[in-house]
PDB file of C-alpha atoms in Angstrom:
ATOM      1  CA  UNK A   1       0.000   0.000   0.000  1.00  0.00           C
ATOM      2  CA  UNK A   2       1.129   3.549  -0.725  1.00  0.00           C
ATOM      3  CA  UNK A   3       2.592   6.061   1.694  1.00  0.00           C
ATOM      4  CA  UNK A   4      -0.093   8.181   3.324  1.00  0.00           C
ATOM      5  CA  UNK A   5       2.065  10.841   4.995  1.00  0.00           C
ATOM      6  CA  UNK A   6       5.367  11.560   6.706  1.00  0.00           C
ATOM      7  CA  UNK A   7       4.770  13.289  10.022  1.00  0.00           C
ATOM      8  CA  UNK A   8       7.307  15.045  12.223  1.00  0.00           C
ATOM      9  CA  UNK A   9       7.324  14.178  15.921  1.00  0.00           C
ATOM     10  CA  UNK A  10       9.086  16.766  18.060  1.00  0.00           C
ATOM     11  CA  UNK A  11      11.801  15.095  20.100  1.00  0.00           C
ATOM     12  CA  UNK A  12      14.189  16.017  22.878  1.00  0.00           C
ATOM     13  CA  UNK A  13      16.494  18.050  20.628  1.00  0.00           C
ATOM     14  CA  UNK A  14      15.420  16.984  17.120  1.00  0.00           C
ATOM     15  CA  UNK A  15      12.523  16.007  14.893  1.00  0.00           C
ATOM     16  CA  UNK A  16      11.822  12.336  14.299  1.00  0.00           C
ATOM     17  CA  UNK A  17       9.846  11.377  11.205  1.00  0.00           C
ATOM     18  CA  UNK A  18       7.184   8.690  11.027  1.00  0.00           C
ATOM     19  CA  UNK A  19       6.221   7.348   7.592  1.00  0.00           C
ATOM     20  CA  UNK A  20       2.550   6.401   7.817  1.00  0.00           C
ATOM     21  CA  UNK A  21       0.992   3.656   5.697  1.00  0.00           C
ATOM     22  CA  UNK A  22      -2.550   2.280   5.942  1.00  0.00           C
ATOM     23  CA  UNK A  23      -1.409  -0.832   7.807  1.00  0.00           C
ATOM     24  CA  UNK A  24       2.182  -0.221   8.965  1.00  0.00           C
ATOM     25  CA  UNK A  25       4.624   2.440  10.150  1.00  0.00           C
ATOM     26  CA  UNK A  26       8.276   3.226   9.441  1.00  0.00           C
ATOM     27  CA  UNK A  27      10.341   5.427  11.770  1.00  0.00           C
ATOM     28  CA  UNK A  28      13.184   7.460  10.265  1.00  0.00           C
ATOM     29  CA  UNK A  29      15.644   7.515  13.197  1.00  0.00           C
ATOM     30  CA  UNK A  30      14.671   6.627  16.740  1.00  0.00           C
ATOM     31  CA  UNK A  31      15.435   9.931  18.442  1.00  0.00           C
ATOM     32  CA  UNK A  32      16.847   9.985  21.954  1.00  0.00           C
ATOM     33  CA  UNK A  33      15.989   7.371  24.551  1.00  0.00           C
ATOM     34  CA  UNK A  34      13.606   9.901  26.121  1.00  0.00           C
ATOM     35  CA  UNK A  35      11.716  10.220  22.817  1.00  0.00           C
ATOM     36  CA  UNK A  36      10.452   6.638  22.902  1.00  0.00           C
ATOM     37  CA  UNK A  37       7.333   7.346  24.985  1.00  0.00           C
ATOM     38  CA  UNK A  38       6.270  10.406  22.937  1.00  0.00           C
ATOM     39  CA  UNK A  39       6.671   8.347  19.750  1.00  0.00           C
ATOM     40  CA  UNK A  40       4.577   5.510  21.142  1.00  0.00           C
ATOM     41  CA  UNK A  41       1.988   7.979  22.425  1.00  0.00           C
ATOM     42  CA  UNK A  42       1.714   9.529  18.962  1.00  0.00           C
ATOM     43  CA  UNK A  43       1.060   6.091  17.488  1.00  0.00           C
ATOM     44  CA  UNK A  44      -1.562   5.063  20.064  1.00  0.00           C
ATOM     45  CA  UNK A  45      -3.236   8.398  20.766  1.00  0.00           C
ATOM     46  CA  UNK A  46      -2.939  10.512  17.612  1.00  0.00           C
ATOM     47  CA  UNK A  47      -2.996   7.726  15.026  1.00  0.00           C
ATOM     48  CA  UNK A  48      -5.039   5.413  17.292  1.00  0.00           C
ATOM     49  CA  UNK A  49      -3.080   2.381  16.189  1.00  0.00           C
ATOM     50  CA  UNK A  50      -1.369  -0.441  18.064  1.00  0.00           C
ATOM     51  CA  UNK A  51       2.356   0.031  18.605  1.00  0.00           C
ATOM     52  CA  UNK A  52       2.937  -3.283  16.819  1.00  0.00           C
ATOM     53  CA  UNK A  53       2.241  -1.466  13.548  1.00  0.00           C
ATOM     54  CA  UNK A  54       5.700   0.104  13.945  1.00  0.00           C
ATOM     55  CA  UNK A  55       7.489  -2.455  11.820  1.00  0.00           C
ATOM     56  CA  UNK A  56      10.877  -0.849  11.226  1.00  0.00           C
ATOM     57  CA  UNK A  57      13.180   1.774  12.699  1.00  0.00           C
ATOM     58  CA  UNK A  58      15.997   2.893  10.425  1.00  0.00           C
ATOM     59  CA  UNK A  59      19.056   4.571  11.931  1.00  0.00           C
ATOM     60  CA  UNK A  60      20.900   7.208   9.909  1.00  0.00           C
ATOM     61  CA  UNK A  61      23.928   7.288  12.242  1.00  0.00           C
ATOM     62  CA  UNK A  62      24.863   6.456  15.811  1.00  0.00           C
ATOM     63  CA  UNK A  63      24.579   9.811  17.608  1.00  0.00           C
ATOM     64  CA  UNK A  64      22.321   9.925  20.707  1.00  0.00           C
ATOM     65  CA  UNK A  65      19.475  11.860  19.078  1.00  0.00           C
ATOM     66  CA  UNK A  66      19.297   9.432  16.151  1.00  0.00           C
ATOM     67  CA  UNK A  67      20.047   5.979  17.563  1.00  0.00           C
ATOM     68  CA  UNK A  68      19.415   6.425  21.277  1.00  0.00           C
ATOM     69  CA  UNK A  69      15.888   5.048  21.342  1.00  0.00           C
ATOM     70  CA  UNK A  70      16.227   2.218  18.810  1.00  0.00           C
ATOM     71  CA  UNK A  71      16.678  -0.737  21.160  1.00  0.00           C
ATOM     72  CA  UNK A  72      14.035   0.463  23.610  1.00  0.00           C
ATOM     73  CA  UNK A  73      11.559   0.886  20.763  1.00  0.00           C
ATOM     74  CA  UNK A  74      12.319  -2.639  19.648  1.00  0.00           C
ATOM     75  CA  UNK A  75      11.699  -3.965  23.153  1.00  0.00           C
ATOM     76  CA  UNK A  76       8.329  -2.215  23.334  1.00  0.00           C
ATOM     77  CA  UNK A  77       7.039  -2.871  19.807  1.00  0.00           C
ATOM     78  CA  UNK A  78       8.938  -5.810  18.336  1.00  0.00           C
ATOM     79  CA  UNK A  79      10.080  -3.675  15.388  1.00  0.00           C
ATOM     80  CA  UNK A  80      13.191  -4.497  13.383  1.00  0.00           C
ATOM     81  CA  UNK A  81      16.207  -2.193  13.443  1.00  0.00           C
ATOM     82  CA  UNK A  82      17.906  -1.336  10.169  1.00  0.00           C
ATOM     83  CA  UNK A  83      21.233   0.521  10.009  1.00  0.00           C
ATOM     84  CA  UNK A  84      24.221   1.059   7.742  1.00  0.00           C
ATOM     85  CA  UNK A  85      26.484  -1.857   6.910  1.00  0.00           C
ATOM     86  CA  UNK A  86      29.880  -0.994   8.413  1.00  0.00           C
ATOM     87  CA  UNK A  87      33.190  -2.797   8.767  1.00  0.00           C
ATOM     88  CA  UNK A  88      33.361  -1.823  12.430  1.00  0.00           C
ATOM     89  CA  UNK A  89      30.986   0.041  14.765  1.00  0.00           C
ATOM     90  CA  UNK A  90      31.299   3.836  14.901  1.00  0.00           C
ATOM     91  CA  UNK A  91      31.986   3.824  18.640  1.00  0.00           C
ATOM     92  CA  UNK A  92      34.328   0.827  18.651  1.00  0.00           C
ATOM     93  CA  UNK A  93      37.474   0.713  20.775  1.00  0.00           C
ATOM     94  CA  UNK A  94      38.544   2.899  23.664  1.00  0.00           C
ATOM     95  CA  UNK A  95      38.606   6.047  21.555  1.00  0.00           C
ATOM     96  CA  UNK A  96      35.114   5.277  20.279  1.00  0.00           C
ATOM     97  CA  UNK A  97      33.762   4.812  23.801  1.00  0.00           C
ATOM     98  CA  UNK A  98      35.261   8.144  24.844  1.00  0.00           C
ATOM     99  CA  UNK A  99      33.622   9.768  21.804  1.00  0.00           C
ATOM    100  CA  UNK A 100      30.305   8.157  22.755  1.00  0.00           C
ATOM    101  CA  UNK A 101      30.476   9.789  26.186  1.00  0.00           C
ATOM    102  CA  UNK A 102      31.441  13.084  24.592  1.00  0.00           C
ATOM    103  CA  UNK A 103      28.457  12.919  22.241  1.00  0.00           C
ATOM    104  CA  UNK A 104      26.131  12.133  25.133  1.00  0.00           C
ATOM    105  CA  UNK A 105      27.519  15.103  27.054  1.00  0.00           C
ATOM    106  CA  UNK A 106      27.039  17.350  24.040  1.00  0.00           C
ATOM    107  CA  UNK A 107      23.426  16.181  23.746  1.00  0.00           C
ATOM    108  CA  UNK A 108      22.812  17.059  27.393  1.00  0.00           C
ATOM    109  CA  UNK A 109      24.398  20.462  26.793  1.00  0.00           C
ATOM    110  CA  UNK A 110      22.207  21.223  23.775  1.00  0.00           C
ATOM    111  CA  UNK A 111      19.127  20.102  25.699  1.00  0.00           C
ATOM    112  CA  UNK A 112      20.019  22.310  28.652  1.00  0.00           C
ATOM    113  CA  UNK A 113      20.398  25.309  26.346  1.00  0.00           C
ATOM    114  CA  UNK A 114      16.840  24.638  25.203  1.00  0.00           C
ATOM    115  CA  UNK A 115      15.554  24.532  28.757  1.00  0.00           C
ATOM    116  CA  UNK A 116      14.986  20.778  28.831  1.00  0.00           C
ATOM    117  CA  UNK A 117      15.076  18.996  32.172  1.00  0.00           C
ATOM    118  CA  UNK A 118      17.716  16.353  32.787  1.00  0.00           C
ATOM    119  CA  UNK A 119      16.563  12.901  31.685  1.00  0.00           C
ATOM    120  CA  UNK A 120      18.102   9.512  31.012  1.00  0.00           C
ATOM    121  CA  UNK A 121      19.681   9.522  27.560  1.00  0.00           C
ATOM    122  CA  UNK A 122      21.934   6.506  27.997  1.00  0.00           C
ATOM    123  CA  UNK A 123      22.061   3.903  25.206  1.00  0.00           C
ATOM    124  CA  UNK A 124      24.547   1.214  24.264  1.00  0.00           C
ATOM    125  CA  UNK A 125      27.279   2.519  21.914  1.00  0.00           C
ATOM    126  CA  UNK A 126      27.256  -0.650  19.810  1.00  0.00           C
ATOM    127  CA  UNK A 127      23.979  -1.177  17.961  1.00  0.00           C
ATOM    128  CA  UNK A 128      23.013  -4.694  16.916  1.00  0.00           C
ATOM    129  CA  UNK A 129      20.844  -4.152  13.864  1.00  0.00           C
ATOM    130  CA  UNK A 130      18.558  -6.836  12.470  1.00  0.00           C
ATOM    131  CA  UNK A 131      19.411  -5.812   8.913  1.00  0.00           C
ATOM    132  CA  UNK A 132      22.016  -3.575   7.322  1.00  0.00           C
ATOM    133  CA  UNK A 133      21.937  -1.485   4.172  1.00  0.00           C
ATOM    134  CA  UNK A 134      24.420  -0.108   1.688  1.00  0.00           C
ATOM    135  CA  UNK A 135      23.964   2.628  -0.868  1.00  0.00           C
ATOM    136  CA  UNK A 136      21.038   1.856  -3.173  1.00  0.00           C
ATOM    137  CA  UNK A 137      19.400  -0.799  -1.000  1.00  0.00           C
ATOM    138  CA  UNK A 138      15.666  -0.682  -0.368  1.00  0.00           C
ATOM    139  CA  UNK A 139      14.404  -0.775   3.210  1.00  0.00           C
ATOM    140  CA  UNK A 140      12.973  -4.289   3.740  1.00  0.00           C
ATOM    141  CA  UNK A 141       9.209  -4.113   4.001  1.00  0.00           C
ATOM    142  CA  UNK A 142       9.254  -0.507   2.778  1.00  0.00           C
ATOM    143  CA  UNK A 143      10.807  -0.924  -0.649  1.00  0.00           C
ATOM    144  CA  UNK A 144       9.629   2.515  -1.789  1.00  0.00           C
ATOM    145  CA  UNK A 145      12.377   3.965   0.473  1.00  0.00           C
ATOM    146  CA  UNK A 146      15.977   3.703  -0.747  1.00  0.00           C
ATOM    147  CA  UNK A 147      19.107   4.079   1.369  1.00  0.00           C
ATOM    148  CA  UNK A 148      21.566   6.710   0.149  1.00  0.00           C
ATOM    149  CA  UNK A 149      25.075   6.635   1.616  1.00  0.00           C
ATOM    150  CA  UNK A 150      25.851  10.193   2.725  1.00  0.00           C
ATOM    151  CA  UNK A 151      28.989  10.064   4.906  1.00  0.00           C
ATOM    152  CA  UNK A 152      30.771  13.148   6.151  1.00  0.00           C
ATOM    153  CA  UNK A 153      29.177  14.017   9.470  1.00  0.00           C
ATOM    154  CA  UNK A 154      30.238  10.518  10.541  1.00  0.00           C
ATOM    155  CA  UNK A 155      31.725   7.775   8.425  1.00  0.00           C
ATOM    156  CA  UNK A 156      28.530   5.775   7.978  1.00  0.00           C
ATOM    157  CA  UNK A 157      25.610   8.196   7.593  1.00  0.00           C
ATOM    158  CA  UNK A 158      22.603   7.133   5.581  1.00  0.00           C
ATOM    159  CA  UNK A 159      19.883   9.268   4.063  1.00  0.00           C
ATOM    160  CA  UNK A 160      16.558   7.796   2.932  1.00  0.00           C
ATOM    161  CA  UNK A 161      14.987   8.692  -0.405  1.00  0.00           C
ATOM    162  CA  UNK A 162      11.298   8.256  -1.207  1.00  0.00           C
ATOM    163  CA  UNK A 163      11.234   8.673  -4.955  1.00  0.00           C
ATOM    164  CA  UNK A 164       7.436   8.463  -5.449  1.00  0.00           C
ATOM    165  CA  UNK A 165       6.894  11.564  -3.299  1.00  0.00           C
ATOM    166  CA  UNK A 166      10.321  13.074  -4.069  1.00  0.00           C
ATOM    167  CA  UNK A 167      11.276  13.631  -0.463  1.00  0.00           C
ATOM    168  CA  UNK A 168      14.442  12.647   1.342  1.00  0.00           C
ATOM    169  CA  UNK A 169      15.354  12.351   5.011  1.00  0.00           C
ATOM    170  CA  UNK A 170      18.965  13.418   5.519  1.00  0.00           C
ATOM    171  CA  UNK A 171      19.671  12.961   9.235  1.00  0.00           C
ATOM    172  CA  UNK A 172      22.345  15.505  10.189  1.00  0.00           C
ATOM    173  CA  UNK A 173      23.663  16.178   6.685  1.00  0.00           C
ATOM    174  CA  UNK A 174      21.936  19.566   6.692  1.00  0.00           C
ATOM    175  CA  UNK A 175      20.573  21.680   9.542  1.00  0.00           C
ATOM    176  CA  UNK A 176      18.331  24.732   9.592  1.00  0.00           C
ATOM    177  CA  UNK A 177      19.174  27.124  12.405  1.00  0.00           C
ATOM    178  CA  UNK A 178      17.585  30.563  12.729  1.00  0.00           C
ATOM    179  CA  UNK A 179      16.065  30.161   9.252  1.00  0.00           C
ATOM    180  CA  UNK A 180      19.469  29.483   7.704  1.00  0.00           C
ATOM    181  CA  UNK A 181      20.601  26.216   6.123  1.00  0.00           C
ATOM    182  CA  UNK A 182      23.967  25.193   7.578  1.00  0.00           C
ATOM    183  CA  UNK A 183      26.258  22.197   7.834  1.00  0.00           C
ATOM    184  CA  UNK A 184      26.541  20.291  11.142  1.00  0.00           C
ATOM    185  CA  UNK A 185      29.073  21.431  13.735  1.00  0.00           C
ATOM    186  CA  UNK A 186      30.871  18.101  13.446  1.00  0.00           C
ATOM    187  CA  UNK A 187      32.195  17.039  10.045  1.00  0.00           C
ATOM    188  CA  UNK A 188      34.622  14.161  10.340  1.00  0.00           C
ATOM    189  CA  UNK A 189      35.162  13.618   6.616  1.00  0.00           C
ATOM    190  CA  UNK A 190      34.854  16.949   4.773  1.00  0.00           C
ATOM    191  CA  UNK A 191      35.441  15.696   1.221  1.00  0.00           C
ATOM    192  CA  UNK A 192      32.896  12.925   1.688  1.00  0.00           C
ATOM    193  CA  UNK A 193      30.538  15.492   3.150  1.00  0.00           C
ATOM    194  CA  UNK A 194      30.684  17.672   0.027  1.00  0.00           C
ATOM    195  CA  UNK A 195      30.142  14.657  -2.219  1.00  0.00           C
ATOM    196  CA  UNK A 196      27.156  13.625  -0.101  1.00  0.00           C
ATOM    197  CA  UNK A 197      25.562  17.036  -0.534  1.00  0.00           C
ATOM    198  CA  UNK A 198      26.042  16.751  -4.299  1.00  0.00           C
ATOM    199  CA  UNK A 199      24.514  13.251  -4.248  1.00  0.00           C
ATOM    200  CA  UNK A 200      21.368  14.461  -2.478  1.00  0.00           C
ATOM    201  CA  UNK A 201      21.175  17.458  -4.795  1.00  0.00           C
ATOM    202  CA  UNK A 202      21.277  15.126  -7.806  1.00  0.00           C
ATOM    203  CA  UNK A 203      18.106  13.448  -6.553  1.00  0.00           C
ATOM    204  CA  UNK A 204      16.308  16.771  -7.093  1.00  0.00           C
ATOM    205  CA  UNK A 205      14.079  16.328  -4.039  1.00  0.00           C
ATOM    206  CA  UNK A 206      10.982  18.463  -3.720  1.00  0.00           C
ATOM    207  CA  UNK A 207      11.210  18.273   0.058  1.00  0.00           C
ATOM    208  CA  UNK A 208      14.116  17.618   2.412  1.00  0.00           C
ATOM    209  CA  UNK A 209      13.322  16.309   5.891  1.00  0.00           C
ATOM    210  CA  UNK A 210      15.800  17.695   8.420  1.00  0.00           C
ATOM    211  CA  UNK A 211      16.275  16.251  11.882  1.00  0.00           C
ATOM    212  CA  UNK A 212      17.146  19.764  12.999  1.00  0.00           C
ATOM    213  CA  UNK A 213      15.023  22.248  11.124  1.00  0.00           C
ATOM    214  CA  UNK A 214      11.897  20.512   9.869  1.00  0.00           C
ATOM    215  CA  UNK A 215      10.688  20.022   6.301  1.00  0.00           C
ATOM    216  CA  UNK A 216      12.289  22.359   3.774  1.00  0.00           C
ATOM    217  CA  UNK A 217      12.453  22.960   0.059  1.00  0.00           C
ATOM    218  CA  UNK A 218      15.997  23.426  -1.239  1.00  0.00           C
ATOM    219  CA  UNK A 219      17.233  24.950  -4.470  1.00  0.00           C
ATOM    220  CA  UNK A 220      20.387  24.122  -6.385  1.00  0.00           C
ATOM    221  CA  UNK A 221      21.764  27.415  -5.069  1.00  0.00           C
ATOM    222  CA  UNK A 222      21.192  26.217  -1.489  1.00  0.00           C
ATOM    223  CA  UNK A 223      23.186  23.054  -2.123  1.00  0.00           C
ATOM    224  CA  UNK A 224      25.916  24.952  -3.939  1.00  0.00           C
ATOM    225  CA  UNK A 225      26.290  27.371  -1.031  1.00  0.00           C
ATOM    226  CA  UNK A 226      26.554  24.547   1.513  1.00  0.00           C
ATOM    227  CA  UNK A 227      29.218  22.842  -0.593  1.00  0.00           C
ATOM    228  CA  UNK A 228      31.114  26.101  -1.021  1.00  0.00           C
ATOM    229  CA  UNK A 229      31.255  26.979   2.678  1.00  0.00           C
ATOM    230  CA  UNK A 230      31.854  23.423   3.941  1.00  0.00           C
ATOM    231  CA  UNK A 231      35.255  23.031   5.632  1.00  0.00           C
ATOM    232  CA  UNK A 232      38.218  21.432   3.892  1.00  0.00           C
ATOM    233  CA  UNK A 233      39.563  19.985   7.140  1.00  0.00           C
ATOM    234  CA  UNK A 234      37.758  17.844   9.741  1.00  0.00           C
ATOM    235  CA  UNK A 235      35.724  19.880  12.199  1.00  0.00           C
ATOM    236  CA  UNK A 236      35.237  18.467  15.672  1.00  0.00           C
ATOM    237  CA  UNK A 237      33.193  19.678  18.610  1.00  0.00           C
ATOM    238  CA  UNK A 238      34.179  18.335  22.003  1.00  0.00           C
ATOM    239  CA  UNK A 239      31.960  19.116  24.951  1.00  0.00           C
ATOM    240  CA  UNK A 240      34.877  20.238  27.130  1.00  0.00           C
ATOM    241  CA  UNK A 241      35.857  22.735  24.452  1.00  0.00           C
ATOM    242  CA  UNK A 242      32.260  23.865  24.049  1.00  0.00           C
ATOM    243  CA  UNK A 243      31.974  24.644  27.741  1.00  0.00           C
ATOM    244  CA  UNK A 244      35.571  25.891  27.974  1.00  0.00           C
ATOM    245  CA  UNK A 245      36.305  23.419  30.763  1.00  0.00           C
ATOM    246  CA  UNK A 246      39.953  22.726  31.512  1.00  0.00           C
ATOM    247  CA  UNK A 247      40.881  19.268  32.748  1.00  0.00           C
ATOM    248  CA  UNK A 248      43.672  18.819  35.291  1.00  0.00           C
ATOM    249  CA  UNK A 249      46.861  18.010  33.410  1.00  0.00           C
ATOM    250  CA  UNK A 250      47.229  14.507  34.829  1.00  0.00           C
ATOM    251  CA  UNK A 251      43.647  13.600  33.860  1.00  0.00           C
ATOM    252  CA  UNK A 252      44.074  15.071  30.397  1.00  0.00           C
ATOM    253  CA  UNK A 253      47.254  13.048  29.971  1.00  0.00           C
ATOM    254  CA  UNK A 254      45.507   9.802  30.948  1.00  0.00           C
ATOM    255  CA  UNK A 255      42.605  10.526  28.604  1.00  0.00           C
ATOM    256  CA  UNK A 256      45.013  11.284  25.770  1.00  0.00           C
ATOM    257  CA  UNK A 257      46.849   8.016  26.377  1.00  0.00           C
ATOM    258  CA  UNK A 258      43.624   6.020  26.471  1.00  0.00           C
ATOM    259  CA  UNK A 259      42.528   7.392  23.127  1.00  0.00           C
ATOM    260  CA  UNK A 260      45.703   6.412  21.277  1.00  0.00           C
TER     261      UNK A 260
END
């Protein structure tokens, strides 16, 4: 059956998108752990459907506001989890676990700036997906959605393209802040990032679904500007730097050693 609508559910620090079909539901990213109950409430109260109609949650990348609620949603609904096929998990190793904690801290910081109360955002850094996708694969059970590899923000980002309605969900590839389209603060692979923007542009979407910024229409000039101003070197954002917190030298030394 055909797609009925794609609705935005306001999450802890982002929008999560629910693709609604007459007899099933697809969630584009799980949001934070704290977004699970609002998502389930939307299904049962607004849509007046059983939560078991949530058949699949796809994960664009492993950051807390995109993957944090996936396993809990699976426990509560029985849905399958679909993520990018990777040679090793994004948060693997000691350095990866440190980055996971940093990303959690940054999520708490962003939430606090928005006046959100402190809540449990913890999730396991290694996600065990039921199925994995590579560029060009269809989402199982929702074959009208195609995975598009769009690395740059992280090394394994996926976007999801719905060709019949010409709309694409891009995770954190593009943000809209204060009515301005911008790149994410963190860009680990800048050349890949620029190529990913060009790949999404080539789809000629009529609507782009942003995790941070809502549903937007983008012109070729918008894409060209983002590509032009994107950095040429990796751009990191560490929570200690954000808050201008200085670690004691001996702690900083131990952390540096652990990350090597």
